[in-house]
Each structure stands twice: as structure tokens, then as C-alpha cells.
Short mmCIF file of C-alpha atoms in Angstrom, two decimals:
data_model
loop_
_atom_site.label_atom_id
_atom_site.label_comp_id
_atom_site.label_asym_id
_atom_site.label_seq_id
_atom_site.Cartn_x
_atom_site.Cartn_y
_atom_site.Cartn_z
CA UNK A 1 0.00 0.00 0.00
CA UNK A 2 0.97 3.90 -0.79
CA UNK A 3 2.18 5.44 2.26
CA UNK A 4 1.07 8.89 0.87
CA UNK A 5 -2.45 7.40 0.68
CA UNK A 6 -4.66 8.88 3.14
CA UNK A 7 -7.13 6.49 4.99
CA UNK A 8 -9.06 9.57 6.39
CA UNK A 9 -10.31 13.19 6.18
CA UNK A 10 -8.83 15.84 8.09
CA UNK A 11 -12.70 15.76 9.60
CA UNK A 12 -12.33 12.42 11.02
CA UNK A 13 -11.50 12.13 14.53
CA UNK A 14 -8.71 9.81 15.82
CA UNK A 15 -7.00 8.88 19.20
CA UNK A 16 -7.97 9.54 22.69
CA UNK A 17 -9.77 13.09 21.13
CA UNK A 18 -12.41 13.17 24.00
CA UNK A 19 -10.37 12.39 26.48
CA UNK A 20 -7.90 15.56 25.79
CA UNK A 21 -11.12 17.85 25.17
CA UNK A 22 -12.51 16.32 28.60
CA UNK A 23 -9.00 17.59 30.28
CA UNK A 24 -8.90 20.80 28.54
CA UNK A 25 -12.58 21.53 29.39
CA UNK A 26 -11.68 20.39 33.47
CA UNK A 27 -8.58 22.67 33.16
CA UNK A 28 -10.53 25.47 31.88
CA UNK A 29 -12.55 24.66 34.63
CA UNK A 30 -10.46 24.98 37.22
CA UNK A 31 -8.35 28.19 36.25
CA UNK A 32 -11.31 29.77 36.32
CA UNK A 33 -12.60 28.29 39.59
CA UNK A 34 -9.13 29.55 40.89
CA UNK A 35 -9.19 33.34 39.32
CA UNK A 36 -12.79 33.81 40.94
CA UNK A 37 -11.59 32.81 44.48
CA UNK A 38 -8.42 35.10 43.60
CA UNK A 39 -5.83 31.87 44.06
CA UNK A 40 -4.24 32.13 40.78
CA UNK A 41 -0.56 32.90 41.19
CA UNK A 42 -0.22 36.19 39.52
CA UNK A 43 -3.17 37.27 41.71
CA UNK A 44 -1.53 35.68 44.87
CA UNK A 45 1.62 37.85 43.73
CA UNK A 46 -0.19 41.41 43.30
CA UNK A 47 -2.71 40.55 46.73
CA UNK A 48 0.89 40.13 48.59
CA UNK A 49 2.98 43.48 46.98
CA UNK A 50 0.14 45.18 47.25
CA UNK A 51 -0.57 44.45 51.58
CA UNK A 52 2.73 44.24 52.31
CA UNK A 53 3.55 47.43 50.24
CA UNK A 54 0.94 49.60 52.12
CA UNK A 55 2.31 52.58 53.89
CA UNK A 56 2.97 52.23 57.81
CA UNK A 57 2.65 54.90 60.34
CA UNK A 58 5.17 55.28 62.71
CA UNK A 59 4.96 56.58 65.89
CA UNK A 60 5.53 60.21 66.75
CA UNK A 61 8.53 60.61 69.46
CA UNK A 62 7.96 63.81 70.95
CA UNK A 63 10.85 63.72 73.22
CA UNK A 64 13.63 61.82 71.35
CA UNK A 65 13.02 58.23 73.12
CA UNK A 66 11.76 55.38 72.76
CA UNK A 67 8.60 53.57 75.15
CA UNK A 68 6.91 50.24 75.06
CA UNK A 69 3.91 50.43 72.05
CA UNK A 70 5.49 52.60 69.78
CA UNK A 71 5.52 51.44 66.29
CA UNK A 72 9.29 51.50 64.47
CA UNK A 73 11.27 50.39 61.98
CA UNK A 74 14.53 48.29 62.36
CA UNK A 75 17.07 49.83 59.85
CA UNK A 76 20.46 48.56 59.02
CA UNK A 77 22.72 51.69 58.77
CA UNK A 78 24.47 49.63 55.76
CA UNK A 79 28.18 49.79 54.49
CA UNK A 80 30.15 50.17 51.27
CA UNK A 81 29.25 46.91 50.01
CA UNK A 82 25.78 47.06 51.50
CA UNK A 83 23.09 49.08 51.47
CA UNK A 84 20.98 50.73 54.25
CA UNK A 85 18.28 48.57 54.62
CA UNK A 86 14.91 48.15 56.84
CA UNK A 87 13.71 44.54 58.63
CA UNK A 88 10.76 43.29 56.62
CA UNK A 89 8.21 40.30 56.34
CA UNK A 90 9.55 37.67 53.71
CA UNK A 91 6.43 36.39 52.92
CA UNK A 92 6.15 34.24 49.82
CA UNK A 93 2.27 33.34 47.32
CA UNK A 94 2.04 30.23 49.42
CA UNK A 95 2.17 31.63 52.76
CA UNK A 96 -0.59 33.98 52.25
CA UNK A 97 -4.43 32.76 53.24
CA UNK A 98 -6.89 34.02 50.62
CA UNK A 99 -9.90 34.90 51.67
CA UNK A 100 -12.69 37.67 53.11
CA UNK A 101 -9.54 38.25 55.10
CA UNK A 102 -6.24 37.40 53.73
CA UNK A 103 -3.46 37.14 56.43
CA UNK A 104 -0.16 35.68 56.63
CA UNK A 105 0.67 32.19 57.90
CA UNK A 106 3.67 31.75 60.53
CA UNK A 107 6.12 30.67 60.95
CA UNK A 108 7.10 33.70 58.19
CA UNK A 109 10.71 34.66 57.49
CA UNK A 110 12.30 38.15 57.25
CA UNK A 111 15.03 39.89 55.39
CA UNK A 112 16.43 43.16 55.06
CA UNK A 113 15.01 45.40 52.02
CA UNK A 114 16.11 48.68 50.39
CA UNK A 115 14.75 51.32 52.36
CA UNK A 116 12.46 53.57 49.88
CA UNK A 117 13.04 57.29 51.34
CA UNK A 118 9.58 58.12 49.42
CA UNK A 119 7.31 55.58 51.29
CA UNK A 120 6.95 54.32 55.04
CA UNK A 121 8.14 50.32 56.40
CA UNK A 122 7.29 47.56 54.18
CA UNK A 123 6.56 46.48 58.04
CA UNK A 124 6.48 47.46 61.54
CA UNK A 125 7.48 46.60 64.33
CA UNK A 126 5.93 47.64 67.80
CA UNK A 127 7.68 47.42 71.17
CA UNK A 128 5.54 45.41 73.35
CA UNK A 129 5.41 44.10 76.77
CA UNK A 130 3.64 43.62 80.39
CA UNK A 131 4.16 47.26 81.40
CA UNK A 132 2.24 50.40 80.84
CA UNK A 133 2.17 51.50 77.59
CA UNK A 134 4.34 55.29 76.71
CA UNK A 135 6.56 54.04 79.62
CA UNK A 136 10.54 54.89 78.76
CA UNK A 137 11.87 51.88 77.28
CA UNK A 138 16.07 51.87 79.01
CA UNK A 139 19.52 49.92 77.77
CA UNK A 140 19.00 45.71 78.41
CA UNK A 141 15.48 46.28 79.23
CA UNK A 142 13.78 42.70 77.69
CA UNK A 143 10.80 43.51 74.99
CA UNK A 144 9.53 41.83 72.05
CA UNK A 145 8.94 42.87 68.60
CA UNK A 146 5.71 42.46 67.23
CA UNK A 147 4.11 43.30 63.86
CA UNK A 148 1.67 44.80 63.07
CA UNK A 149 -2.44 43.23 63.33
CA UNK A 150 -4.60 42.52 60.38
CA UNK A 151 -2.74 41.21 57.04
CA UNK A 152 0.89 41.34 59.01
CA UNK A 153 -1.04 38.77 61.74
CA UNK A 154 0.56 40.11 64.60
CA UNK A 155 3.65 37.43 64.72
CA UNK A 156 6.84 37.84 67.41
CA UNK A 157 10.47 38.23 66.01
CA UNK A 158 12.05 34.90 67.25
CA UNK A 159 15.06 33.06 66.87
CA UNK A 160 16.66 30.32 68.67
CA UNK A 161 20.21 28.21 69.03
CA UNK A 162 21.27 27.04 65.35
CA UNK A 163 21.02 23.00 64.41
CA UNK A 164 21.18 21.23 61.70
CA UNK A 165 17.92 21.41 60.85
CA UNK A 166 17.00 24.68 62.05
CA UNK A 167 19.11 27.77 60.51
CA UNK A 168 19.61 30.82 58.27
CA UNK A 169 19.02 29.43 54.62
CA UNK A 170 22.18 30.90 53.57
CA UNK A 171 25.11 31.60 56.00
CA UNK A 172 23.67 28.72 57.78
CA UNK A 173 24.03 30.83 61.08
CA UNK A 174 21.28 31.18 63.85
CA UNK A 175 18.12 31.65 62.29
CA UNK A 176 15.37 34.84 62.84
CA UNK A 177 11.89 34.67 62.08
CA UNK A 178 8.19 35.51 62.98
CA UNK A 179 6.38 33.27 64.82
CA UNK A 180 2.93 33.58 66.08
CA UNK A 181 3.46 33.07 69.82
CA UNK A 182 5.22 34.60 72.41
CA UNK A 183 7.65 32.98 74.38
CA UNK A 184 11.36 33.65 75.96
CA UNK A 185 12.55 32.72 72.10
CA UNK A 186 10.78 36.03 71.46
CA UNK A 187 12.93 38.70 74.49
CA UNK A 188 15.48 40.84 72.43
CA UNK A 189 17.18 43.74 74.36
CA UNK A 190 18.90 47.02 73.24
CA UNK A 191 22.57 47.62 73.72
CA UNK A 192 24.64 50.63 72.96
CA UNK A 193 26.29 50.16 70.09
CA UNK A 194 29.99 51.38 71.19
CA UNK A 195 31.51 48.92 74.12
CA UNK A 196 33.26 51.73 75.55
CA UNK A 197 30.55 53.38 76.71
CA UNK A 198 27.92 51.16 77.27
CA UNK A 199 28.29 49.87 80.94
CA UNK A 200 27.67 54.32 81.35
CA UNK A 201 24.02 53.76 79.68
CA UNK A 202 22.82 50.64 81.31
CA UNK A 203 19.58 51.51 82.69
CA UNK A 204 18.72 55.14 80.75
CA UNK A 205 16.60 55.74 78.68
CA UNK A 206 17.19 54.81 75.19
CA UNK A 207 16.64 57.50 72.32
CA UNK A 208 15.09 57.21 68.79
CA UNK A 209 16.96 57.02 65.25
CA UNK A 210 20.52 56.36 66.97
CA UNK A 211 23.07 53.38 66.51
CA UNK A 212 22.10 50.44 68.84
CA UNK A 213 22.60 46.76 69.30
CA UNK A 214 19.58 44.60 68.93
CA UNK A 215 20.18 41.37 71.38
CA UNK A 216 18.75 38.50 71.35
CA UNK A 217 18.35 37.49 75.35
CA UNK A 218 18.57 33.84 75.18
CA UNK A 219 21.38 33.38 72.83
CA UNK A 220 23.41 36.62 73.50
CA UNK A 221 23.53 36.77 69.57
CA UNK A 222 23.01 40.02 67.80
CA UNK A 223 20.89 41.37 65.01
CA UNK A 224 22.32 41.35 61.59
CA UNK A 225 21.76 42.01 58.07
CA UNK A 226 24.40 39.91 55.77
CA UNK A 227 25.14 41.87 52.73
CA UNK A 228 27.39 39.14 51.34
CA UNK A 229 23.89 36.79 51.79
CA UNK A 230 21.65 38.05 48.78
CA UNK A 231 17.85 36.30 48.79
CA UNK A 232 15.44 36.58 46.21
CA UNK A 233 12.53 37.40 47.35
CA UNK A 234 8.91 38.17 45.95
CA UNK A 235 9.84 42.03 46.29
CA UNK A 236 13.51 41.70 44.67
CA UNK A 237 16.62 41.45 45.83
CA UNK A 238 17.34 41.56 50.05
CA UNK A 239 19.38 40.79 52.35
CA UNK A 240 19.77 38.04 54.90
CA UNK A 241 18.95 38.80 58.66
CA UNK A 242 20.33 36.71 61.12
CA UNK A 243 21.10 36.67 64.91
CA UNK A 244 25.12 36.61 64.78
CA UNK A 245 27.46 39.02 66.94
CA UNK A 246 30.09 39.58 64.44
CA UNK A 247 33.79 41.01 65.96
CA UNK A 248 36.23 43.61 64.66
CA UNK A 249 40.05 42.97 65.94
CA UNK A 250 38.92 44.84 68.45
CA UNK A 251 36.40 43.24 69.45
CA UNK A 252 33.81 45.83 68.59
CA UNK A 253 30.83 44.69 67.09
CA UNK A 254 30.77 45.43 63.15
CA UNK A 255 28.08 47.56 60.76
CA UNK A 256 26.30 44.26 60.27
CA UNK A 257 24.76 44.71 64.13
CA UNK A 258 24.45 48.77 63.94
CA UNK A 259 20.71 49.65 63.70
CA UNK A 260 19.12 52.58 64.12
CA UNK A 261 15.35 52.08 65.70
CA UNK A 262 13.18 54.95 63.74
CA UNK A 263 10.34 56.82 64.69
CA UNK A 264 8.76 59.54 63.52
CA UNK A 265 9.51 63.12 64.25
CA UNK A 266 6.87 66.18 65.98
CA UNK A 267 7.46 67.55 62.64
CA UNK A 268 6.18 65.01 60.71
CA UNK A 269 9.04 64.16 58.84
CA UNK A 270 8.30 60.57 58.28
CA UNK A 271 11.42 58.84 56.75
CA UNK A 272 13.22 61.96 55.81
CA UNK A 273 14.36 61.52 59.20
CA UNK A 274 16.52 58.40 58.24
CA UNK A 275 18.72 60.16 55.99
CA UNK A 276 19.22 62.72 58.57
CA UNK A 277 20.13 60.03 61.09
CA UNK A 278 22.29 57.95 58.36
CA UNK A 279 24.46 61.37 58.02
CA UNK A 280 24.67 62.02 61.89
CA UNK A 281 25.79 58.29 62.45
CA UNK A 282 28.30 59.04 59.31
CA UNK A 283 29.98 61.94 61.16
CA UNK A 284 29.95 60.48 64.22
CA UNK A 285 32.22 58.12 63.27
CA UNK A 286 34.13 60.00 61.24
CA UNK A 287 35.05 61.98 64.33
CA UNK A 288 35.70 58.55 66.45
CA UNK A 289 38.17 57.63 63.87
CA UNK A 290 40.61 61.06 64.11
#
């Protein structure tokens, strides 16, 4: 027989043809079963920028300190090789529950991101504790970080002694992230950031949008932003946070612990304040360094 002979008409179906239309017509069927409830991935994506991305608040620090409820934002005061840079939720599409109410699902992790001098936190995080709320918060006082209610859900920075199976996804070091409950994992304190003279502020009052250390109580292990430790995350590029004291020859603690905690000014400021700070910080140690 030919082999160019054809048996049948281009009209005439062959195969499994109603099987494949009865998949195509169920996947049809279920992308758009997915883009009504909003769980397609490119709707997942914009629902996340766009909550996490809303502008923040912070609190208003009339008289240069900080108490227990304000609302702040860790920043980083960066280096040459790294950028200033503000603690933020690293939430990914599959962490987020859709919904009347979409929130966040913990445990989250966090990162450092760019700060934008135009907008406010891509997060905050309030000072909280059993005491009165406005009270002065003072050096190696313990407190927890909180974020904020609603979409943020409200989870505790935490961290806790590395292991194998338990650590920093890059550096491998001691791992920080936000967890719903609160607990001993969850007690951070603030240190000044200079050795020399911190045993002179134990017990004052600590001010706002100045160099501190950011302790974690159980561990004695510091805050830190790795700029050699690059994630990619839903929102770009960021760095890595960990809890790791890291040592000069001196044994000084380096840029990757500095952070400045930022409120808001009387004036009303907002984040212009940061670059303000960033140059203060800048001077002050060129001036420690003559």
C-alpha cells in the first residue's frame, strides 16, 4: 500500500480526542474556579505586593526616646558593600491565606530590604510588653517585637540556638523569624552600640533614630543584616537577617549589628528623618576615627 495514501479526512477524529477535550474543558474549569476565588498565582503575587507594600505609620517621638507600644522600623545603617536597609516580612504566594480576610501564615521569614526614602516600612514593628504603655523603654530592658495586626497577623520576632535542621538558609548561622506566639525565644534587648561606653548607659533611657545593638536574650547573639547573603525574594533582591554578633580585631561589634530604631519626628518628617540620622551616624564616626 501507498504510504502517501490517506485512509481519512482531516474531519475524522482519531485517538484519545475526547479524552484531551474532557481535560482541557476540566482545566478550563479549574483556572477559572481559581481566578474567581483570587488563588491564581499572579493574583496571589499582586494581593501580597500590594498588603505588604501599604504605607505604615510610625509613631511620633515627641521627646527623642523610645517607650513600650510605639511602632518602628529596624534599619540597618548599611556599608560600602551594603546598602541601608529596613527589617521586613519575607512572605512568599504560598504563605498567604486568601480569603474575606487574607493574612499571613507563621512561621514567616524576614530579610532586610532597600529602604524607599519616598514611602513608610514595608513592616512594623511595635515594642511590646507587660508594662504600661508610653513608659521609657532603658539599655538591656527585655521587649519583644511584634508586627503589626490585620494582614501582618501580629507574629513575634524569634530566633533560637542554630542546628542542623533549624538555621539561616544561607550563611547557615542562627536563624530569625516571625512566629505567632510569644515565648522567651521572642525577648530581644537594646545595647549601645559602642563597648566603651555602654556599661555608662545601662539603665537610661534609650533614644530614637541612633546606633544600637539589637540582642537576642537567650542566645546573646546580635541582630544582623548579611550583605554578602543576597535572597530573592517576591519584592527583589534583600538581604539576609540573622542573629550573629560579628567582631572587629577589636572586638567591637561590626556595621552588620548597627541599627538605628526609627520613629517619627513632631514635625512630621516621616522617613526623611533616616537620611538625617544615616548622616549624623556618618559623622559620628568620622570623628571617632581622628
Amino acid at each position: 500500500m501507498d504510504q502517501n495514501v490517506k485512509l481519512f479526512r482531516t474531519r475524522v477524529k482519531i485517538g484519545n480526542w475526547n479524552q484531551e477535550r474532557y481535560l482541557e474543558e476540566e482545566a478550563m474549569k479549574n483556572y477559572l474556579e481559581k481566578k474567581v476565588r483570587g488563588d491564581l498565582i499572579t493574583q496571589r503575587e499582586d494581593s501580597l505586593k500590594r498588603q505588604i507594600l501599604k504605607p505604615v505609620s510610625l509613631s511620633v517621638t515627641n521627646d527623642g526616646r523610645l517607650h513600650f507600644g510605639d511602632v518602628v522600623m529596624l534599619m540597618n545603617v548599611g556599608a560600602e558593600t551594603r546598602e541601608r536597609s529596613a527589617v521586613s516580612i519575607n512572605a512568599d504566594i504560598y504563605s498567604v491565606r486568601t480569603g474575606p480576610a487574607p493574612s499571613i501564615q507563621a512561621p514567616c521569614g524576614v530579610s532586610a530590604g532597600r529602604v524607599r526614602p519616598v514611602h513608610e516600612p514595608l513592616s512594623s514593628l511595635p515594642v511590646l510588653m507587660a508594662v504600661p504603655r508610653d513608659q521609657h523603654y532603658i539599655f538591656d530592658q527585655k521587649f519583644a517585637l511584634k508586627t503589626t495586626s490585620g494582614f501582618a497577623g501580629g507574629f513575634y520576632l524569634t530566633s533560637d540556638i542554630q542546628t542542623f535542621q533549624k538555621c539561616a538558609q544561607m550563611s547557615r548561622l542562627q536563624e530569625v523569624s516571625l512566629e505567632a506566639g510569644n515565648s522567651s525565644l521572642s525577648w530581644w534587648k537594646l545595647a549601645h552600640f559602642d563597648p566603651r561606653e555602654r556599661l555608662e548607659h545601662e539603665g537610661q533611657p534609650v533614644p530614637a533614630n541612633e546606633k544600637v545593638l539589637i540582642v537576642h536574650c537567650k542566645t546573646n547573639q546580635a541582630l544582623a543584616a548579611l550583605g554578602h547573603q543576597v535572597l530573592w525574594t517576591t519584592y527583589g533582591k534583600e538581604y539576609e537577617v540573622t542573629a550573629h554578633t560579628f567582631f572587629d580585631s577589636h572586638k567591637a561589634e561590626q556595621d552588620e549589628n548597627h541599627w538605628i530604631v526609627c520613629t517619627s519626628d513632631a514635625a512630621g518628617n516621616k522617613l526623611e528623618l533616616v537620611s538625617n540620622t544615616q548622616a549624623s551616624a556618618d559623622n559620628t564616626d568620622s570623628t571617632q576615627m581622628t
